[in-house]
Amino acid sequence: QVQLVESGGRLVQAGGSLRLSCAASGRTFGSSAMGWFRQAPGKEREFVAAISWSGYSTDYADSVKGRFTISRDNAKNTMWLQMNSLKPEDTAVYYCAAALGSFINGAHYSYWGQGTQVTVSS
């Protein structure tokens, strides 16, 4: 199993930057694809970014491409989401998730963190 704890969310002005962290515990982190998701008030949870077990493959939602960067360090059991040029529509609770498999294509995310709030003011 994998336990996940997000941190780094806060209030930031539009155009600003934030880096979210996801600290993982459990033996399978290094072999699991990982992802970031977000849920805004009144909306369904949506995919933001994903990274393969090795870090070599990544994928992004169109809405964040060119602004967000996902990365991981398996030696530190940590994943990050660097968010630049933030917009008010990025306001949401951000969740990290771990997949059962190693690759991002067709990943099934089975483990979730509790979420961290990101609020972008205009």
PDB file of N, CA and C in Angstrom, residues 11-103:
ATOM      1  N   LEU A  11      -3.105  30.502  -0.587  1.00  0.00           N
ATOM      2  CA  LEU A  11      -3.658  31.594  -1.381  1.00  0.00           C
ATOM      3  C   LEU A  11      -2.525  32.287  -2.143  1.00  0.00           C
ATOM      4  N   VAL A  12      -2.726  32.494  -3.431  1.00  0.00           N
ATOM      5  CA  VAL A  12      -1.718  33.152  -4.260  1.00  0.00           C
ATOM      6  C   VAL A  12      -2.428  34.043  -5.275  1.00  0.00           C
ATOM      7  N   GLN A  13      -1.763  35.099  -5.688  1.00  0.00           N
ATOM      8  CA  GLN A  13      -2.348  35.992  -6.689  1.00  0.00           C
ATOM      9  C   GLN A  13      -2.204  35.415  -8.091  1.00  0.00           C
ATOM     10  N   ALA A  14      -3.108  35.801  -8.951  1.00  0.00           N
ATOM     11  CA  ALA A  14      -3.022  35.375 -10.350  1.00  0.00           C
ATOM     12  C   ALA A  14      -1.664  35.766 -10.929  1.00  0.00           C
ATOM     13  N   GLY A  15      -1.095  34.859 -11.707  1.00  0.00           N
ATOM     14  CA  GLY A  15       0.225  35.077 -12.266  1.00  0.00           C
ATOM     15  C   GLY A  15       1.349  34.547 -11.408  1.00  0.00           C
ATOM     16  N   GLY A  16       1.025  34.167 -10.190  1.00  0.00           N
ATOM     17  CA  GLY A  16       2.026  33.666  -9.268  1.00  0.00           C
ATOM     18  C   GLY A  16       2.325  32.195  -9.470  1.00  0.00           C
ATOM     19  N   SER A  17       3.176  31.675  -8.594  1.00  0.00           N
ATOM     20  CA  SER A  17       3.612  30.285  -8.676  1.00  0.00           C
ATOM     21  C   SER A  17       3.458  29.590  -7.336  1.00  0.00           C
ATOM     22  N   LEU A  18       3.282  28.294  -7.399  1.00  0.00           N
ATOM     23  CA  LEU A  18       3.241  27.435  -6.224  1.00  0.00           C
ATOM     24  C   LEU A  18       3.881  26.110  -6.574  1.00  0.00           C
ATOM     25  N   ARG A  19       4.450  25.456  -5.565  1.00  0.00           N
ATOM     26  CA  ARG A  19       4.906  24.091  -5.755  1.00  0.00           C
ATOM     27  C   ARG A  19       4.233  23.210  -4.715  1.00  0.00           C
ATOM     28  N   LEU A  20       3.470  22.263  -5.203  1.00  0.00           N
ATOM     29  CA  LEU A  20       2.835  21.285  -4.338  1.00  0.00           C
ATOM     30  C   LEU A  20       3.746  20.078  -4.172  1.00  0.00           C
ATOM     31  N   SER A  21       3.702  19.505  -2.986  1.00  0.00           N
ATOM     32  CA  SER A  21       4.470  18.296  -2.715  1.00  0.00           C
ATOM     33  C   SER A  21       3.531  17.166  -2.326  1.00  0.00           C
ATOM     34  N   CYS A  22       3.947  15.962  -2.642  1.00  0.00           N
ATOM     35  CA  CYS A  22       3.209  14.766  -2.249  1.00  0.00           C
ATOM     36  C   CYS A  22       4.226  13.803  -1.650  1.00  0.00           C
ATOM     37  N   ALA A  23       4.154  13.624  -0.346  1.00  0.00           N
ATOM     38  CA  ALA A  23       5.053  12.703   0.340  1.00  0.00           C
ATOM     39  C   ALA A  23       4.388  11.348   0.450  1.00  0.00           C
ATOM     40  N   ALA A  24       5.113  10.322   0.045  1.00  0.00           N
ATOM     41  CA  ALA A  24       4.550   8.983   0.021  1.00  0.00           C
ATOM     42  C   ALA A  24       5.279   8.063   0.980  1.00  0.00           C
ATOM     43  N   SER A  25       4.545   7.153   1.547  1.00  0.00           N
ATOM     44  CA  SER A  25       5.149   6.095   2.338  1.00  0.00           C
ATOM     45  C   SER A  25       4.616   4.774   1.824  1.00  0.00           C
ATOM     46  N   GLY A  26       5.415   3.758   1.954  1.00  0.00           N
ATOM     47  CA  GLY A  26       5.019   2.475   1.409  1.00  0.00           C
ATOM     48  C   GLY A  26       6.047   1.985   0.413  1.00  0.00           C
ATOM     49  N   ARG A  27       6.139   0.693   0.281  1.00  0.00           N
ATOM     50  CA  ARG A  27       7.204   0.115  -0.527  1.00  0.00           C
ATOM     51  C   ARG A  27       7.011   0.283  -2.012  1.00  0.00           C
ATOM     52  N   THR A  28       5.788   0.562  -2.455  1.00  0.00           N
ATOM     53  CA  THR A  28       5.524   0.524  -3.889  1.00  0.00           C
ATOM     54  C   THR A  28       5.618   1.870  -4.584  1.00  0.00           C
ATOM     55  N   PHE A  29       5.969   2.940  -3.852  1.00  0.00           N
ATOM     56  CA  PHE A  29       5.993   4.258  -4.493  1.00  0.00           C
ATOM     57  C   PHE A  29       6.885   4.263  -5.716  1.00  0.00           C
ATOM     58  N   GLY A  30       8.073   3.723  -5.598  1.00  0.00           N
ATOM     59  CA  GLY A  30       9.037   3.775  -6.677  1.00  0.00           C
ATOM     60  C   GLY A  30       8.632   3.025  -7.921  1.00  0.00           C
ATOM     61  N   SER A  31       7.650   2.159  -7.835  1.00  0.00           N
ATOM     62  CA  SER A  31       7.214   1.398  -8.995  1.00  0.00           C
ATOM     63  C   SER A  31       5.842   1.822  -9.488  1.00  0.00           C
ATOM     64  N   SER A  32       5.298   2.866  -8.886  1.00  0.00           N
ATOM     65  CA  SER A  32       3.939   3.301  -9.218  1.00  0.00           C
ATOM     66  C   SER A  32       3.929   4.561 -10.066  1.00  0.00           C
ATOM     67  N   ALA A  33       3.084   4.553 -11.088  1.00  0.00           N
ATOM     68  CA  ALA A  33       2.777   5.813 -11.754  1.00  0.00           C
ATOM     69  C   ALA A  33       2.022   6.688 -10.761  1.00  0.00           C
ATOM     70  N   MET A  34       2.216   7.991 -10.888  1.00  0.00           N
ATOM     71  CA  MET A  34       1.603   8.926  -9.957  1.00  0.00           C
ATOM     72  C   MET A  34       0.872  10.019 -10.728  1.00  0.00           C
ATOM     73  N   GLY A  35      -0.085  10.625 -10.066  1.00  0.00           N
ATOM     74  CA  GLY A  35      -0.827  11.675 -10.736  1.00  0.00           C
ATOM     75  C   GLY A  35      -1.283  12.765  -9.786  1.00  0.00           C
ATOM     76  N   TRP A  36      -1.595  13.902 -10.371  1.00  0.00           N
ATOM     77  CA  TRP A  36      -2.240  15.004  -9.662  1.00  0.00           C
ATOM     78  C   TRP A  36      -3.624  15.214 -10.262  1.00  0.00           C
ATOM     79  N   PHE A  37      -4.585  15.421  -9.389  1.00  0.00           N
ATOM     80  CA  PHE A  37      -5.953  15.715  -9.784  1.00  0.00           C
ATOM     81  C   PHE A  37      -6.417  16.924  -8.994  1.00  0.00           C
ATOM     82  N   ARG A  38      -7.509  17.541  -9.434  1.00  0.00           N
ATOM     83  CA  ARG A  38      -8.042  18.663  -8.686  1.00  0.00           C
ATOM     84  C   ARG A  38      -9.552  18.673  -8.757  1.00  0.00           C
ATOM     85  N   GLN A  39     -10.154  19.282  -7.755  1.00  0.00           N
ATOM     86  CA  GLN A  39     -11.603  19.401  -7.721  1.00  0.00           C
ATOM     87  C   GLN A  39     -11.976  20.789  -7.235  1.00  0.00           C
ATOM     88  N   ALA A  40     -12.654  21.525  -8.102  1.00  0.00           N
ATOM     89  CA  ALA A  40     -13.139  22.851  -7.760  1.00  0.00           C
ATOM     90  C   ALA A  40     -14.547  22.731  -7.176  1.00  0.00           C
ATOM     91  N   PRO A  41     -14.977  23.726  -6.406  1.00  0.00           N
ATOM     92  CA  PRO A  41     -16.319  23.681  -5.812  1.00  0.00           C
ATOM     93  C   PRO A  41     -17.395  23.499  -6.881  1.00  0.00           C
ATOM     94  N   GLY A  42     -18.261  22.545  -6.666  1.00  0.00           N
ATOM     95  CA  GLY A  42     -19.367  22.311  -7.579  1.00  0.00           C
ATOM     96  C   GLY A  42     -19.000  21.593  -8.859  1.00  0.00           C
ATOM     97  N   LYS A  43     -17.749  21.164  -8.965  1.00  0.00           N
ATOM     98  CA  LYS A  43     -17.295  20.473 -10.178  1.00  0.00           C
ATOM     99  C   LYS A  43     -16.766  19.090  -9.841  1.00  0.00           C
ATOM    100  N   GLU A  44     -16.686  18.261 -10.859  1.00  0.00           N
ATOM    101  CA  GLU A  44     -16.127  16.934 -10.668  1.00  0.00           C
ATOM    102  C   GLU A  44     -14.597  17.013 -10.601  1.00  0.00           C
ATOM    103  N   ARG A  45     -14.038  15.997  -9.978  1.00  0.00           N
ATOM    104  CA  ARG A  45     -12.579  15.913  -9.936  1.00  0.00           C
ATOM    105  C   ARG A  45     -12.037  15.710 -11.339  1.00  0.00           C
ATOM    106  N   GLU A  46     -10.957  16.398 -11.657  1.00  0.00           N
ATOM    107  CA  GLU A  46     -10.396  16.296 -12.998  1.00  0.00           C
ATOM    108  C   GLU A  46      -8.901  16.003 -12.944  1.00  0.00           C
ATOM    109  N   PHE A  47      -8.444  15.383 -13.987  1.00  0.00           N
ATOM    110  CA  PHE A  47      -7.028  15.052 -14.155  1.00  0.00           C
ATOM    111  C   PHE A  47      -6.216  16.312 -14.405  1.00  0.00           C
ATOM    112  N   VAL A  48      -5.045  16.390 -13.785  1.00  0.00           N
ATOM    113  CA  VAL A  48      -4.144  17.516 -14.006  1.00  0.00           C
ATOM    114  C   VAL A  48      -2.855  17.062 -14.682  1.00  0.00           C
ATOM    115  N   ALA A  49      -2.183  16.075 -14.090  1.00  0.00           N
ATOM    116  CA  ALA A  49      -0.898  15.631 -14.628  1.00  0.00           C
ATOM    117  C   ALA A  49      -0.594  14.235 -14.118  1.00  0.00           C
ATOM    118  N   ALA A  50       0.264  13.528 -14.847  1.00  0.00           N
ATOM    119  CA  ALA A  50       0.681  12.192 -14.452  1.00  0.00           C
ATOM    120  C   ALA A  50       2.142  11.984 -14.802  1.00  0.00           C
ATOM    121  N   ILE A  51       2.772  11.063 -14.079  1.00  0.00           N
ATOM    122  CA  ILE A  51       4.185  10.763 -14.315  1.00  0.00           C
ATOM    123  C   ILE A  51       4.399   9.269 -14.124  1.00  0.00           C
ATOM    124  N   SER A  52       5.187   8.670 -15.003  1.00  0.00           N
ATOM    125  CA  SER A  52       5.456   7.242 -14.899  1.00  0.00           C
ATOM    126  C   SER A  52       6.385   6.951 -13.731  1.00  0.00           C
ATOM    127  N   TRP A  53       6.573   5.671 -13.455  1.00  0.00           N
ATOM    128  CA  TRP A  53       7.375   5.294 -12.292  1.00  0.00           C
ATOM    129  C   TRP A  53       8.791   5.831 -12.384  1.00  0.00           C
ATOM    130  N   SER A  54       9.322   5.893 -13.594  1.00  0.00           N
ATOM    131  CA  SER A  54      10.703   6.338 -13.792  1.00  0.00           C
ATOM    132  C   SER A  54      10.820   7.847 -13.898  1.00  0.00           C
ATOM    133  N   GLY A  55       9.701   8.509 -14.160  1.00  0.00           N
ATOM    134  CA  GLY A  55       9.752   9.945 -14.399  1.00  0.00           C
ATOM    135  C   GLY A  55       9.976  10.317 -15.846  1.00  0.00           C
ATOM    136  N   TYR A  56      10.234   9.343 -16.696  1.00  0.00           N
ATOM    137  CA  TYR A  56      10.551   9.653 -18.092  1.00  0.00           C
ATOM    138  C   TYR A  56       9.317  10.031 -18.911  1.00  0.00           C
ATOM    139  N   SER A  57       8.170   9.530 -18.506  1.00  0.00           N
ATOM    140  CA  SER A  57       6.936   9.853 -19.235  1.00  0.00           C
ATOM    141  C   SER A  57       6.031  10.713 -18.370  1.00  0.00           C
ATOM    142  N   THR A  58       5.508  11.754 -18.985  1.00  0.00           N
ATOM    143  CA  THR A  58       4.567  12.625 -18.293  1.00  0.00           C
ATOM    144  C   THR A  58       3.390  12.941 -19.204  1.00  0.00           C
ATOM    145  N   ASP A  59       2.311  13.397 -18.607  1.00  0.00           N
ATOM    146  CA  ASP A  59       1.121  13.765 -19.356  1.00  0.00           C
ATOM    147  C   ASP A  59       0.432  14.899 -18.606  1.00  0.00           C
ATOM    148  N   TYR A  60      -0.184  15.794 -19.351  1.00  0.00           N
ATOM    149  CA  TYR A  60      -0.824  16.958 -18.741  1.00  0.00           C
ATOM    150  C   TYR A  60      -2.194  17.205 -19.349  1.00  0.00           C
ATOM    151  N   ALA A  61      -3.079  17.744 -18.546  1.00  0.00           N
ATOM    152  CA  ALA A  61      -4.336  18.243 -19.083  1.00  0.00           C
ATOM    153  C   ALA A  61      -4.035  19.455 -19.963  1.00  0.00           C
ATOM    154  N   ASP A  62      -4.832  19.634 -20.992  1.00  0.00           N
ATOM    155  CA  ASP A  62      -4.605  20.755 -21.908  1.00  0.00           C
ATOM    156  C   ASP A  62      -4.629  22.097 -21.166  1.00  0.00           C
ATOM    157  N   SER A  63      -5.438  22.180 -20.134  1.00  0.00           N
ATOM    158  CA  SER A  63      -5.613  23.443 -19.428  1.00  0.00           C
ATOM    159  C   SER A  63      -4.371  23.875 -18.649  1.00  0.00           C
ATOM    160  N   VAL A  64      -3.437  22.947 -18.416  1.00  0.00           N
ATOM    161  CA  VAL A  64      -2.250  23.287 -17.626  1.00  0.00           C
ATOM    162  C   VAL A  64      -0.953  23.123 -18.404  1.00  0.00           C
ATOM    163  N   LYS A  65      -1.020  22.624 -19.616  1.00  0.00           N
ATOM    164  CA  LYS A  65       0.198  22.423 -20.416  1.00  0.00           C
ATOM    165  C   LYS A  65       0.947  23.725 -20.585  1.00  0.00           C
ATOM    166  N   GLY A  66       2.246  23.652 -20.386  1.00  0.00           N
ATOM    167  CA  GLY A  66       3.084  24.831 -20.517  1.00  0.00           C
ATOM    168  C   GLY A  66       3.164  25.671 -19.255  1.00  0.00           C
ATOM    169  N   ARG A  67       2.304  25.389 -18.282  1.00  0.00           N
ATOM    170  CA  ARG A  67       2.313  26.144 -17.027  1.00  0.00           C
ATOM    171  C   ARG A  67       2.691  25.276 -15.825  1.00  0.00           C
ATOM    172  N   PHE A  68       2.287  24.011 -15.848  1.00  0.00           N
ATOM    173  CA  PHE A  68       2.540  23.105 -14.728  1.00  0.00           C
ATOM    174  C   PHE A  68       3.590  22.073 -15.138  1.00  0.00           C
ATOM    175  N   THR A  69       4.385  21.647 -14.155  1.00  0.00           N
ATOM    176  CA  THR A  69       5.380  20.604 -14.376  1.00  0.00           C
ATOM    177  C   THR A  69       5.315  19.602 -13.240  1.00  0.00           C
ATOM    178  N   ILE A  70       5.177  18.332 -13.603  1.00  0.00           N
ATOM    179  CA  ILE A  70       5.162  17.262 -12.625  1.00  0.00           C
ATOM    180  C   ILE A  70       6.536  16.618 -12.576  1.00  0.00           C
ATOM    181  N   SER A  71       6.965  16.247 -11.380  1.00  0.00           N
ATOM    182  CA  SER A  71       8.270  15.599 -11.233  1.00  0.00           C
ATOM    183  C   SER A  71       8.231  14.698 -10.001  1.00  0.00           C
ATOM    184  N   ARG A  72       9.242  13.852  -9.876  1.00  0.00           N
ATOM    185  CA  ARG A  72       9.304  12.940  -8.738  1.00  0.00           C
ATOM    186  C   ARG A  72      10.742  12.591  -8.432  1.00  0.00           C
ATOM    187  N   ASP A  73      10.959  12.189  -7.186  1.00  0.00           N
ATOM    188  CA  ASP A  73      12.257  11.678  -6.757  1.00  0.00           C
ATOM    189  C   ASP A  73      11.972  10.412  -5.960  1.00  0.00           C
ATOM    190  N   ASN A  74      12.218   9.275  -6.562  1.00  0.00           N
ATOM    191  CA  ASN A  74      11.888   8.014  -5.905  1.00  0.00           C
ATOM    192  C   ASN A  74      12.751   7.771  -4.671  1.00  0.00           C
ATOM    193  N   ALA A  75      13.948   8.309  -4.657  1.00  0.00           N
ATOM    194  CA  ALA A  75      14.816   8.148  -3.495  1.00  0.00           C
ATOM    195  C   ALA A  75      14.255   8.892  -2.280  1.00  0.00           C
ATOM    196  N   LYS A  76      13.476   9.947  -2.544  1.00  0.00           N
ATOM    197  CA  LYS A  76      12.880  10.739  -1.473  1.00  0.00           C
ATOM    198  C   LYS A  76      11.402  10.422  -1.275  1.00  0.00           C
ATOM    199  N   ASN A  77      10.885   9.484  -2.070  1.00  0.00           N
ATOM    200  CA  ASN A  77       9.459   9.134  -1.989  1.00  0.00           C
ATOM    201  C   ASN A  77       8.572  10.372  -2.090  1.00  0.00           C
ATOM    202  N   THR A  78       8.918  11.245  -3.001  1.00  0.00           N
ATOM    203  CA  THR A  78       8.209  12.516  -3.119  1.00  0.00           C
ATOM    204  C   THR A  78       7.922  12.844  -4.570  1.00  0.00           C
ATOM    205  N   MET A  79       6.758  13.457  -4.780  1.00  0.00           N
ATOM    206  CA  MET A  79       6.366  13.957  -6.089  1.00  0.00           C
ATOM    207  C   MET A  79       5.999  15.431  -5.920  1.00  0.00           C
ATOM    208  N   TRP A  80       6.198  16.183  -6.978  1.00  0.00           N
ATOM    209  CA  TRP A  80       5.911  17.612  -6.933  1.00  0.00           C
ATOM    210  C   TRP A  80       5.049  18.036  -8.122  1.00  0.00           C
ATOM    211  N   LEU A  81       4.386  19.150  -7.945  1.00  0.00           N
ATOM    212  CA  LEU A  81       3.697  19.804  -9.044  1.00  0.00           C
ATOM    213  C   LEU A  81       4.067  21.275  -8.979  1.00  0.00           C
ATOM    214  N   GLN A  82       4.903  21.698  -9.920  1.00  0.00           N
ATOM    215  CA  GLN A  82       5.275  23.101 -10.015  1.00  0.00           C
ATOM    216  C   GLN A  82       4.222  23.806 -10.859  1.00  0.00           C
ATOM    217  N   MET A  83       3.601  24.809 -10.292  1.00  0.00           N
ATOM    218  CA  MET A  83       2.518  25.513 -10.970  1.00  0.00           C
ATOM    219  C   MET A  83       2.921  26.973 -11.175  1.00  0.00           C
ATOM    220  N   ASN A  84       3.033  27.372 -12.421  1.00  0.00           N
ATOM    221  CA  ASN A  84       3.392  28.745 -12.772  1.00  0.00           C
ATOM    222  C   ASN A  84       2.233  29.419 -13.500  1.00  0.00           C
ATOM    223  N   SER A  85       2.302  30.734 -13.571  1.00  0.00           N
ATOM    224  CA  SER A  85       1.283  31.516 -14.282  1.00  0.00           C
ATOM    225  C   SER A  85      -0.118  31.110 -13.849  1.00  0.00           C
ATOM    226  N   LEU A  86      -0.312  31.049 -12.562  1.00  0.00           N
ATOM    227  CA  LEU A  86      -1.590  30.574 -12.032  1.00  0.00           C
ATOM    228  C   LEU A  86      -2.735  31.507 -12.385  1.00  0.00           C
ATOM    229  N   LYS A  87      -3.887  30.896 -12.610  1.00  0.00           N
ATOM    230  CA  LYS A  87      -5.098  31.618 -12.976  1.00  0.00           C
ATOM    231  C   LYS A  87      -6.184  31.356 -11.929  1.00  0.00           C
ATOM    232  N   PRO A  88      -7.148  32.239 -11.811  1.00  0.00           N
ATOM    233  CA  PRO A  88      -8.240  31.987 -10.854  1.00  0.00           C
ATOM    234  C   PRO A  88      -8.935  30.653 -11.093  1.00  0.00           C
ATOM    235  N   GLU A  89      -9.013  30.222 -12.344  1.00  0.00           N
ATOM    236  CA  GLU A  89      -9.670  28.944 -12.631  1.00  0.00           C
ATOM    237  C   GLU A  89      -8.847  27.737 -12.190  1.00  0.00           C
ATOM    238  N   ASP A  90      -7.636  27.956 -11.706  1.00  0.00           N
ATOM    239  CA  ASP A  90      -6.847  26.869 -11.123  1.00  0.00           C
ATOM    240  C   ASP A  90      -7.231  26.622  -9.668  1.00  0.00           C
ATOM    241  N   THR A  91      -8.080  27.462  -9.112  1.00  0.00           N
ATOM    242  CA  THR A  91      -8.520  27.290  -7.729  1.00  0.00           C
ATOM    243  C   THR A  91      -9.238  25.964  -7.554  1.00  0.00           C
ATOM    244  N   ALA A  92      -8.755  25.163  -6.604  1.00  0.00           N
ATOM    245  CA  ALA A  92      -9.317  23.829  -6.382  1.00  0.00           C
ATOM    246  C   ALA A  92      -8.584  23.168  -5.221  1.00  0.00           C
ATOM    247  N   VAL A  93      -9.127  22.053  -4.789  1.00  0.00           N
ATOM    248  CA  VAL A  93      -8.383  21.159  -3.906  1.00  0.00           C
ATOM    249  C   VAL A  93      -7.588  20.219  -4.813  1.00  0.00           C
ATOM    250  N   TYR A  94      -6.300  20.139  -4.567  1.00  0.00           N
ATOM    251  CA  TYR A  94      -5.415  19.312  -5.377  1.00  0.00           C
ATOM    252  C   TYR A  94      -5.084  18.020  -4.621  1.00  0.00           C
ATOM    253  N   TYR A  95      -5.221  16.918  -5.327  1.00  0.00           N
ATOM    254  CA  TYR A  95      -4.985  15.603  -4.752  1.00  0.00           C
ATOM    255  C   TYR A  95      -3.860  14.899  -5.502  1.00  0.00           C
ATOM    256  N   CYS A  96      -3.002  14.205  -4.768  1.00  0.00           N
ATOM    257  CA  CYS A  96      -2.072  13.313  -5.435  1.00  0.00           C
ATOM    258  C   CYS A  96      -2.612  11.890  -5.328  1.00  0.00           C
ATOM    259  N   ALA A  97      -2.234  11.088  -6.285  1.00  0.00           N
ATOM    260  CA  ALA A  97      -2.741   9.732  -6.361  1.00  0.00           C
ATOM    261  C   ALA A  97      -1.664   8.800  -6.887  1.00  0.00           C
ATOM    262  N   ALA A  98      -1.723   7.562  -6.429  1.00  0.00           N
ATOM    263  CA  ALA A  98      -0.784   6.536  -6.879  1.00  0.00           C
ATOM    264  C   ALA A  98      -1.549   5.444  -7.609  1.00  0.00           C
ATOM    265  N   ALA A  99      -0.979   5.020  -8.713  1.00  0.00           N
ATOM    266  CA  ALA A  99      -1.614   3.973  -9.516  1.00  0.00           C
ATOM    267  C   ALA A  99      -1.092   2.598  -9.110  1.00  0.00           C
ATOM    268  N   LEU A 100      -1.839   1.586  -9.492  1.00  0.00           N
ATOM    269  CA  LEU A 100      -1.400   0.221  -9.231  1.00  0.00           C
ATOM    270  C   LEU A 100      -0.245  -0.162 -10.145  1.00  0.00           C
ATOM    271  N   GLY A 101      -0.232   0.385 -11.350  1.00  0.00           N
ATOM    272  CA  GLY A 101       0.805   0.052 -12.306  1.00  0.00           C
ATOM    273  C   GLY A 101       1.875   1.111 -12.398  1.00  0.00           C
ATOM    274  N   SER A 102       2.817   0.880 -13.300  1.00  0.00           N
ATOM    275  CA  SER A 102       3.995   1.732 -13.413  1.00  0.00           C
ATOM    276  C   SER A 102       3.891   2.785 -14.503  1.00  0.00           C
ATOM    277  N   PHE A 103       2.953   2.600 -15.415  1.00  0.00           N
ATOM    278  CA  PHE A 103       2.890   3.461 -16.584  1.00  0.00           C
ATOM    279  C   PHE A 103       1.619   4.300 -16.578  1.00  0.00           C
TER     280      PHE A 103
END
